[in-house]
């Protein structure tokens, strides 16, 4: 799988926040953008998406900025990719139409995946 540029930037932004952890001072957008060589406008959009998915949180005000919503160990690259790109792999029609019965049963046992 080849990740999009937006996904790459999101991973880099989360990495910057993870390296900043456990500092409780939020990182400003400008700081994240500068450290990761991402344009500020793109950083802004990506951080808003990551926040809406619960991976990061923000604090308003003069001392505001962004921080991880969880510890770095609790966030995976997959979490970041799903937050930006949506589900990474979807095969419901293929699974239903072409899988042998034993695979269908195993998939159903695993919650449909």
Tab-separated table of C-alpha atoms in Angstrom:
chain	number	residue	atom	x	y	z
A	1	UNK	CA	0.000	0.000	0.000
A	2	UNK	CA	1.271	3.450	-0.844
A	3	UNK	CA	0.274	6.162	1.623
A	4	UNK	CA	-0.932	9.535	0.397
A	5	UNK	CA	1.055	12.708	1.020
A	6	UNK	CA	-1.655	13.770	3.466
A	7	UNK	CA	-1.233	10.495	5.393
A	8	UNK	CA	2.527	10.969	5.440
A	9	UNK	CA	2.108	14.465	6.876
A	10	UNK	CA	-0.372	13.178	9.469
A	11	UNK	CA	2.082	10.492	10.595
A	12	UNK	CA	4.831	13.083	10.828
A	13	UNK	CA	2.632	15.443	12.860
A	14	UNK	CA	1.702	12.648	15.283
A	15	UNK	CA	5.377	11.684	15.505
A	16	UNK	CA	6.272	15.274	16.465
A	17	UNK	CA	3.608	15.196	19.187
A	18	UNK	CA	4.808	11.766	20.369
A	19	UNK	CA	8.411	12.970	20.630
A	20	UNK	CA	7.139	15.983	22.606
A	21	UNK	CA	5.353	13.662	25.077
A	22	UNK	CA	5.238	13.639	28.148
A	23	UNK	CA	5.701	17.420	28.132
A	24	UNK	CA	2.294	18.751	29.133
A	25	UNK	CA	2.797	22.005	27.227
A	26	UNK	CA	0.790	21.819	23.978
A	27	UNK	CA	2.694	22.209	20.705
A	28	UNK	CA	1.680	25.107	18.520
A	29	UNK	CA	0.833	24.485	14.866
A	30	UNK	CA	3.822	26.536	13.772
A	31	UNK	CA	6.158	24.386	15.855
A	32	UNK	CA	4.796	21.139	14.427
A	33	UNK	CA	4.883	22.482	10.874
A	34	UNK	CA	8.458	23.734	11.247
A	35	UNK	CA	9.791	20.530	12.836
A	36	UNK	CA	8.185	18.317	10.216
A	37	UNK	CA	8.581	20.615	7.179
A	38	UNK	CA	4.841	20.758	6.519
A	39	UNK	CA	3.047	23.908	5.338
A	40	UNK	CA	1.049	25.512	8.137
A	41	UNK	CA	-2.235	25.470	6.203
A	42	UNK	CA	-1.953	21.732	5.552
A	43	UNK	CA	-0.918	21.093	9.162
A	44	UNK	CA	-4.009	22.931	10.353
A	45	UNK	CA	-6.376	20.774	8.277
A	46	UNK	CA	-4.653	17.533	9.261
A	47	UNK	CA	-4.616	18.374	12.970
A	48	UNK	CA	-8.336	19.159	12.861
A	49	UNK	CA	-9.018	15.742	11.271
A	50	UNK	CA	-6.847	13.931	13.820
A	51	UNK	CA	-8.650	15.772	16.607
A	52	UNK	CA	-12.077	14.810	15.253
A	53	UNK	CA	-10.973	11.150	15.333
A	54	UNK	CA	-9.831	11.400	18.956
A	55	UNK	CA	-6.103	10.905	18.365
A	56	UNK	CA	-5.092	14.383	19.490
A	57	UNK	CA	-6.630	17.145	21.548
A	58	UNK	CA	-6.244	20.886	21.558
A	59	UNK	CA	-6.061	23.657	24.059
A	60	UNK	CA	-7.134	27.199	23.189
A	61	UNK	CA	-5.508	30.435	24.151
A	62	UNK	CA	-2.111	32.037	24.183
A	63	UNK	CA	-0.475	28.922	25.642
A	64	UNK	CA	-2.643	26.636	23.510
A	65	UNK	CA	-1.794	24.113	20.870
A	66	UNK	CA	-2.054	20.366	20.255
A	67	UNK	CA	-1.107	17.256	22.217
A	68	UNK	CA	-1.757	13.548	21.968
A	69	UNK	CA	-5.060	12.350	23.380
A	70	UNK	CA	-3.395	9.064	24.427
A	71	UNK	CA	0.122	7.960	25.218
A	72	UNK	CA	2.366	7.347	22.188
A	73	UNK	CA	2.263	3.591	22.880
A	74	UNK	CA	-1.520	3.610	22.464
A	75	UNK	CA	-1.487	5.134	18.966
A	76	UNK	CA	-0.515	3.084	15.919
A	77	UNK	CA	0.329	4.101	12.379
A	78	UNK	CA	-2.842	2.247	11.412
A	79	UNK	CA	-4.864	4.531	13.698
A	80	UNK	CA	-3.409	7.582	11.953
A	81	UNK	CA	-3.970	6.147	8.452
A	82	UNK	CA	-7.582	5.211	9.260
A	83	UNK	CA	-8.184	8.700	10.685
A	84	UNK	CA	-6.995	10.307	7.451
A	85	UNK	CA	-7.909	7.755	4.752
A	86	UNK	CA	-10.792	5.857	6.334
A	87	UNK	CA	-10.837	2.084	6.461
A	88	UNK	CA	-7.635	0.809	4.929
A	89	UNK	CA	-8.956	-2.459	3.566
A	90	UNK	CA	-12.570	-3.212	2.802
A	91	UNK	CA	-13.626	-6.401	1.054
A	92	UNK	CA	-17.215	-7.153	2.059
A	93	UNK	CA	-18.411	-8.084	-1.442
A	94	UNK	CA	-15.327	-10.139	-2.209
A	95	UNK	CA	-15.523	-11.940	1.117
A	96	UNK	CA	-19.178	-12.790	0.629
A	97	UNK	CA	-18.955	-13.766	-3.017
A	98	UNK	CA	-15.657	-15.630	-3.332
A	99	UNK	CA	-14.519	-16.967	0.035
A	100	UNK	CA	-14.781	-20.699	0.732
A	101	UNK	CA	-17.215	-21.532	3.529
A	102	UNK	CA	-14.492	-22.216	6.127
A	103	UNK	CA	-12.985	-18.754	5.525
A	104	UNK	CA	-16.433	-17.126	5.751
A	105	UNK	CA	-16.978	-18.855	9.108
A	106	UNK	CA	-13.555	-17.713	10.368
A	107	UNK	CA	-14.231	-14.160	9.216
A	108	UNK	CA	-17.637	-14.172	10.903
A	109	UNK	CA	-16.011	-15.475	14.083
A	110	UNK	CA	-13.514	-12.564	13.967
A	111	UNK	CA	-16.254	-9.949	13.750
A	112	UNK	CA	-16.616	-9.923	9.981
A	113	UNK	CA	-13.014	-9.040	9.176
